[in-house]
PDB file of C-alpha atoms in Angstrom:
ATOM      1  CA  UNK A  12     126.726 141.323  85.629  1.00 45.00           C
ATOM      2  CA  UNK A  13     128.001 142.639  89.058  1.00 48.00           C
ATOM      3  CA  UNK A  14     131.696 142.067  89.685  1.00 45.00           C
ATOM      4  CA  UNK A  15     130.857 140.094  92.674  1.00 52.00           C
ATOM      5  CA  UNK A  16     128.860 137.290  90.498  1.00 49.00           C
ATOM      6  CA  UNK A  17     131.615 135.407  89.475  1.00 49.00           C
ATOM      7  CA  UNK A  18     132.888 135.281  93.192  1.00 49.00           C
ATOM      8  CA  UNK A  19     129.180 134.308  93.996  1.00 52.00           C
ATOM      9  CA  UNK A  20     129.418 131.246  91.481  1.00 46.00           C
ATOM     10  CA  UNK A  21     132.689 130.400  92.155  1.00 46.00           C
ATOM     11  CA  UNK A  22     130.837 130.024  96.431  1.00 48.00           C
ATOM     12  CA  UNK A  23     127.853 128.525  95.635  1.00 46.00           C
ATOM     13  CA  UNK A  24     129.587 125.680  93.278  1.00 44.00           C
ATOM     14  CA  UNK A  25     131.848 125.291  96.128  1.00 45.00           C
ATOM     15  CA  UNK A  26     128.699 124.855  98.807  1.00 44.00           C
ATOM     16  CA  UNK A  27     127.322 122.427  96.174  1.00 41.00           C
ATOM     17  CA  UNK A  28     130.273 120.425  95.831  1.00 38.00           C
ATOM     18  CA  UNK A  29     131.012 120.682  99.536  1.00 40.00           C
ATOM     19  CA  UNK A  30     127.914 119.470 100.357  1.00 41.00           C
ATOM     20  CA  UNK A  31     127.405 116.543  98.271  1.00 41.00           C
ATOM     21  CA  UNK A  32     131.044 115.585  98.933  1.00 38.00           C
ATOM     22  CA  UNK A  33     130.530 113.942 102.401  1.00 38.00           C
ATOM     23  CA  UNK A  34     132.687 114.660 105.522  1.00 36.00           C
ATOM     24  CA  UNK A  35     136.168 113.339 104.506  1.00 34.00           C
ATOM     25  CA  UNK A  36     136.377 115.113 101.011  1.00 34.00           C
ATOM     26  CA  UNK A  37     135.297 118.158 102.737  1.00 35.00           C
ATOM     27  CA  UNK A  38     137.976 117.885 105.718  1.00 33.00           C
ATOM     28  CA  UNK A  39     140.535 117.836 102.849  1.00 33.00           C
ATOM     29  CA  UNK A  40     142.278 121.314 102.264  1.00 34.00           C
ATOM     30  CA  UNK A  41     143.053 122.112  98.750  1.00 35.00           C
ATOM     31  CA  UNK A  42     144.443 125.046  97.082  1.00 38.00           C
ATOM     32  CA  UNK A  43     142.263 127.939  95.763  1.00 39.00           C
ATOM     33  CA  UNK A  44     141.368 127.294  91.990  1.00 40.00           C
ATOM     34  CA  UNK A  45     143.971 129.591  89.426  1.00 37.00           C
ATOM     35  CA  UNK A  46     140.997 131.978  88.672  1.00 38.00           C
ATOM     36  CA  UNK A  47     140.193 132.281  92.227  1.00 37.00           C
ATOM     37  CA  UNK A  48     140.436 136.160  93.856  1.00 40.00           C
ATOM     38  CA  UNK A  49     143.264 137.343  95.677  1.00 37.00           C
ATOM     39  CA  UNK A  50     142.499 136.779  99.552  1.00 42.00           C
ATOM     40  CA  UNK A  51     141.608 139.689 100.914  1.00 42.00           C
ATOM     41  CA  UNK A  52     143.717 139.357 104.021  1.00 42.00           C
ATOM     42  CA  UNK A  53     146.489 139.843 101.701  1.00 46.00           C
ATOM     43  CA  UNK A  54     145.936 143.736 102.515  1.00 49.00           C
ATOM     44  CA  UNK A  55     146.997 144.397 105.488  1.00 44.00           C
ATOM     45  CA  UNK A  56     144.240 146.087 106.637  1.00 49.00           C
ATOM     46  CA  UNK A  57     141.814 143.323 105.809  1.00 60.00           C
ATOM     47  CA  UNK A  58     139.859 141.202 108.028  1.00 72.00           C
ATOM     48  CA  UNK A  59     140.906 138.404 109.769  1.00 91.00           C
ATOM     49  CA  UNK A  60     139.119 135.004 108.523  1.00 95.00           C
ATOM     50  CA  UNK A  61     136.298 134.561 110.954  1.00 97.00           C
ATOM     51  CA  UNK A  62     136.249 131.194 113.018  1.00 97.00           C
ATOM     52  CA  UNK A  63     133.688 128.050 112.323  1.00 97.00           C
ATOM     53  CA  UNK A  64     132.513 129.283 115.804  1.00 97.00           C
ATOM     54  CA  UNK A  65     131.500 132.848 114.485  1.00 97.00           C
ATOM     55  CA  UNK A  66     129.941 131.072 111.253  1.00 98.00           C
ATOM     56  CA  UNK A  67     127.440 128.946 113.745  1.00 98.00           C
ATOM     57  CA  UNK A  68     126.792 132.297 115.101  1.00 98.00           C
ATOM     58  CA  UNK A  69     125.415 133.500 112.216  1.00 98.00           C
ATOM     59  CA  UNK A  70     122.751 130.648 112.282  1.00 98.00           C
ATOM     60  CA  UNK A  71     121.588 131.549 116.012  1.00 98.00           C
ATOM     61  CA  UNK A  72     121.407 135.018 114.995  1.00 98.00           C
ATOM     62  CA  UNK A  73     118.920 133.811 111.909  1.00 98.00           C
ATOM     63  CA  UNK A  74     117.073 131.699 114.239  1.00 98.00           C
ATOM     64  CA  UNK A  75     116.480 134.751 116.828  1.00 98.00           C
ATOM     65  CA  UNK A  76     114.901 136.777 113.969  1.00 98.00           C
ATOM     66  CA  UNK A  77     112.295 134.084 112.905  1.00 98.00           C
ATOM     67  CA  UNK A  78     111.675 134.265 116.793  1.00 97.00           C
ATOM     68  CA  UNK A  79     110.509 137.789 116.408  1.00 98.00           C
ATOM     69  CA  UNK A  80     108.128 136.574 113.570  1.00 97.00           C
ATOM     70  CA  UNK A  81     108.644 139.910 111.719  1.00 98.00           C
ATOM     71  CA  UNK A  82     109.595 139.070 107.955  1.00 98.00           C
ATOM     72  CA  UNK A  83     110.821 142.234 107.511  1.00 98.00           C
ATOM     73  CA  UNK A  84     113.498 141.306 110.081  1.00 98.00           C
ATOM     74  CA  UNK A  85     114.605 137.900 108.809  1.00 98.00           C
ATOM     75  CA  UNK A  86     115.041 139.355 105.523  1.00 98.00           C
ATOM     76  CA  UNK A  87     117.354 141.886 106.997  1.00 98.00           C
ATOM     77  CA  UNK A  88     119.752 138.697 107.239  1.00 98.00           C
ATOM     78  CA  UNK A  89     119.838 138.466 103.404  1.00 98.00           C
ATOM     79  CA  UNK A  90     122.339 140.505 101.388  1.00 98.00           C
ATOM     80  CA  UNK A  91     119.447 142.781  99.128  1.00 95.00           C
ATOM     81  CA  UNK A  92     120.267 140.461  95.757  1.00 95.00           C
ATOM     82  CA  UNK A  93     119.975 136.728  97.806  1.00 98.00           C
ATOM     83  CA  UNK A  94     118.415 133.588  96.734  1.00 98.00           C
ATOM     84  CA  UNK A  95     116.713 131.993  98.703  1.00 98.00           C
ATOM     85  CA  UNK A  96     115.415 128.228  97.720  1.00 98.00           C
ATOM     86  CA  UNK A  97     112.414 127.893 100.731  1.00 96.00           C
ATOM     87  CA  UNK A  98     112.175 125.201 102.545  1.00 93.00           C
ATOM     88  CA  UNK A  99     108.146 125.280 102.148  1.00 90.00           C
ATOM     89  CA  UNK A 100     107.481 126.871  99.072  1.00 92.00           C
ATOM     90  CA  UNK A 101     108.182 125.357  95.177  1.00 93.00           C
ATOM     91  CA  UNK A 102     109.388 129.540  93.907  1.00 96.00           C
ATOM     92  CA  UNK A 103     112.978 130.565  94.129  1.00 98.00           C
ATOM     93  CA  UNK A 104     113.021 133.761  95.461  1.00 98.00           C
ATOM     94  CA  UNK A 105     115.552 136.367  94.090  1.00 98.00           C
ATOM     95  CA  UNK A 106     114.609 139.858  95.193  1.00 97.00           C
ATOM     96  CA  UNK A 107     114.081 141.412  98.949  1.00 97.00           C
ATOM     97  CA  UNK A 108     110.922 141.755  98.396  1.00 97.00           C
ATOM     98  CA  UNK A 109     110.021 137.945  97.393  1.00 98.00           C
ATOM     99  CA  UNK A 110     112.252 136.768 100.457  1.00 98.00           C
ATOM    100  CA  UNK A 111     109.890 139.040 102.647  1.00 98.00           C
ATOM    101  CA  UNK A 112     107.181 137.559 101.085  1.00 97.00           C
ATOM    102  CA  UNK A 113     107.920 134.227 102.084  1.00 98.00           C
ATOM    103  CA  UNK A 114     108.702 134.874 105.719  1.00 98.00           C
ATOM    104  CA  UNK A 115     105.573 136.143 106.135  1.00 97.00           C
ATOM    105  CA  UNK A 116     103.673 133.106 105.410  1.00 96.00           C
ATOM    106  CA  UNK A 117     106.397 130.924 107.087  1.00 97.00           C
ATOM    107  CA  UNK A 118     106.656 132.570 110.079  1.00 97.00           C
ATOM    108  CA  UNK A 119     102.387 132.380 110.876  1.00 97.00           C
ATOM    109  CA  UNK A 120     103.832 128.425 111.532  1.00 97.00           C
ATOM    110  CA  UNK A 121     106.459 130.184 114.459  1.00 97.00           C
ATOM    111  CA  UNK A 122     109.329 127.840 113.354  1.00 97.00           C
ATOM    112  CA  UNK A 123     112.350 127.714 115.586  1.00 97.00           C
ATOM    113  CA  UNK A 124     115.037 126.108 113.980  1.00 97.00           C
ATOM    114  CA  UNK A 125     117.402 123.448 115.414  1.00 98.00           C
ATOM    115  CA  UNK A 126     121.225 122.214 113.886  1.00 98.00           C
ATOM    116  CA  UNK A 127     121.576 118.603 114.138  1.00 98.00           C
ATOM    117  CA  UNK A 128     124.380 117.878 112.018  1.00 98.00           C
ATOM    118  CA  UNK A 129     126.632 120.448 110.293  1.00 98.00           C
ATOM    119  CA  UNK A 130     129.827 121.063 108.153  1.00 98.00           C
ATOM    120  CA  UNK A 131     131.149 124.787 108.297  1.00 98.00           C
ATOM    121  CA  UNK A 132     133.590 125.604 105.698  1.00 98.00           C
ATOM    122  CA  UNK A 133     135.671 128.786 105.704  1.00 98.00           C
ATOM    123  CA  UNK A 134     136.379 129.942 102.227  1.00 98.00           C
ATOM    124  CA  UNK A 135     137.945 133.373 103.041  1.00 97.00           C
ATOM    125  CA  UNK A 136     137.929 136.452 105.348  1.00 97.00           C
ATOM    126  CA  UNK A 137     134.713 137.045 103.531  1.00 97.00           C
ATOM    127  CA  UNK A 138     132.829 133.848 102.717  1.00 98.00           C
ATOM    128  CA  UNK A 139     131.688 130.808 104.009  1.00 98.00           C
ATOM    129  CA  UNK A 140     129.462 127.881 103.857  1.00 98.00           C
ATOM    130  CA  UNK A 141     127.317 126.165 106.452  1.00 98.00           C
ATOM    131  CA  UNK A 142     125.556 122.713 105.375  1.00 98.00           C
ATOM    132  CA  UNK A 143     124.251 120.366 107.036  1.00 98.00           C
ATOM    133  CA  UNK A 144     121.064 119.145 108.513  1.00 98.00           C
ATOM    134  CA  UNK A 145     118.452 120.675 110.860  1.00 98.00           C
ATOM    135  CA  UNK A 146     114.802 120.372 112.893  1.00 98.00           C
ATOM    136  CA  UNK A 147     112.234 123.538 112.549  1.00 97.00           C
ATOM    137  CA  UNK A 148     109.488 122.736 115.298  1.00 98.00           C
ATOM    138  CA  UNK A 149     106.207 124.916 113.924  1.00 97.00           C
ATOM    139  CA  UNK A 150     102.812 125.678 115.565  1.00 97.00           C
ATOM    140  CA  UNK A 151      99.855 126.205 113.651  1.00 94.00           C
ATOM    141  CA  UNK A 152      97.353 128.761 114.850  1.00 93.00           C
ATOM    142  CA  UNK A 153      96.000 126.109 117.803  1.00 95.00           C
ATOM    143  CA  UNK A 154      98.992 125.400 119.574  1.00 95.00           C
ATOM    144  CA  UNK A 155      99.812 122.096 118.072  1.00 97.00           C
ATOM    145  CA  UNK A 156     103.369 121.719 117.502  1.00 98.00           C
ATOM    146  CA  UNK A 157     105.193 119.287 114.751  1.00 97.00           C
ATOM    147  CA  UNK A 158     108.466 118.510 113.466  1.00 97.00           C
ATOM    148  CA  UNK A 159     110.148 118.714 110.302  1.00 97.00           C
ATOM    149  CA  UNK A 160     113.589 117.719 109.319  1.00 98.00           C
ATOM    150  CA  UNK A 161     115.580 119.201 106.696  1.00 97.00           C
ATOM    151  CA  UNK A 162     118.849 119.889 104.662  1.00 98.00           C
ATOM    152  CA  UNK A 163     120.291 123.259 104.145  1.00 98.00           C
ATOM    153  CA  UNK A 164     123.263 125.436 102.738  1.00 98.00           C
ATOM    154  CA  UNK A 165     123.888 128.386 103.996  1.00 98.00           C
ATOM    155  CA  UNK A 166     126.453 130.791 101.761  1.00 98.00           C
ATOM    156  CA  UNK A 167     127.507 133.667 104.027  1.00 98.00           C
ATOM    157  CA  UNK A 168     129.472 136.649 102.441  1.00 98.00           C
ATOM    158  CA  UNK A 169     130.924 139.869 104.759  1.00 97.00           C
ATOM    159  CA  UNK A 170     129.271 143.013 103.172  1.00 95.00           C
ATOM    160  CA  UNK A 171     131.776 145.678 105.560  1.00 93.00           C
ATOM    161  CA  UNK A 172     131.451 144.755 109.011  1.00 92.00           C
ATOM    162  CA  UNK A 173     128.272 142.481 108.582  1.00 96.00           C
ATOM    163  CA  UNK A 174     127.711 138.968 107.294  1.00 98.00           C
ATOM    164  CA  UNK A 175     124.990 138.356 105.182  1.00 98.00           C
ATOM    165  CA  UNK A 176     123.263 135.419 103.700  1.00 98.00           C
ATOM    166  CA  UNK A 177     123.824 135.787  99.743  1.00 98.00           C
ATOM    167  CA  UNK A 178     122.331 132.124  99.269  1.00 98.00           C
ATOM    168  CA  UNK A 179     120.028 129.865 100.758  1.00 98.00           C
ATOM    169  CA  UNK A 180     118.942 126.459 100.485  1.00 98.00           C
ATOM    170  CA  UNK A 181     115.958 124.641 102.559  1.00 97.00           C
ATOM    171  CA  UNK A 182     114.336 121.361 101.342  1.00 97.00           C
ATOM    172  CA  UNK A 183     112.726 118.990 103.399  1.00 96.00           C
ATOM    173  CA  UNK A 184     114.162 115.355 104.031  1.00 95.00           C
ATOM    174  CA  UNK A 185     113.458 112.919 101.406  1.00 92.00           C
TER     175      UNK A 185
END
């Protein structure tokens, strides 16, 4: 077990709880649980806490590398030990390799990705959560384009100067 995989838990239970919480629980600020980590802007030469605007950033940046329909640069987006729950496929994928895999039977369908509703939550200088709800418009291999609407969570973590996806979670509207 990493040292980072209890912080991981402690983000994804948050981006579960978050997200099945609806709006007004998640508007309410509460205190960091007793076991939480010490904030790392508590240093003071740690990083500021990025803004909800440089969080949605992070999603347009995603969205510009399925534009290049390389897999190998969508999973560059993914922290090397991700998971990634697919929006179109039934296998959790857990390694670099399987994420890669993925992409490159998603991105034959050219999806381009499109928020419709979202909640960003801040949960340090180094993690955060965006959840919400979103539109991928594909094309299949004659042009014809279709919709499909879906949920997602999005758990970003800073690794140094970058922020990486550490977990994912697509599934189409019931």
């Amino acid at each position: 077990m990493t040292r980072r995989t209890p912080v991981r838990t402690a983000i994804v239970t948050a981006a579960v709880l978050l997200a099945g919480a609806g709006p007004a629980h998640a508007a309410a600020s509460s205190p960091p649980p007793p076991h939480a980590p010490r904030h790392a802007a508590a240093h003071p030469h740690a990083a500021a806490r990025p803004t909800t605007r440089q969080i949605a950033a992070l999603f347009d940046r995603w969205n510009a590398a399925l534009a290049t329909r390389d897999a190998h640069v969508v999973a560059a987006r993914y922290a090397r030990d991700a998971v990634l729950l697919p929006t179109a496929s039934a296998q959790v994928r857990t390694t670099h390799e399987e994420i890669v895999d993925y992409f490159e039977y998603f991105l034959q369908q050219r999806p381009q990705g499109r928020i419709q509703q979202r909640r960003i939550t801040v949960l340090s200088p180094s993690a955060a959560i965006d959840t919400g709800l979103y539109q991928f418009t594909l094309t299949d291999k004659h042009g014809k384009t279709s919709k499909v609407d879906a949920r997602y969570t999005f758990v970003y973590e800073r690794h140094g100067r970058h922020w990486l996806i550490v977990n994912h979670h697509s599934s189409v509207m019931p």
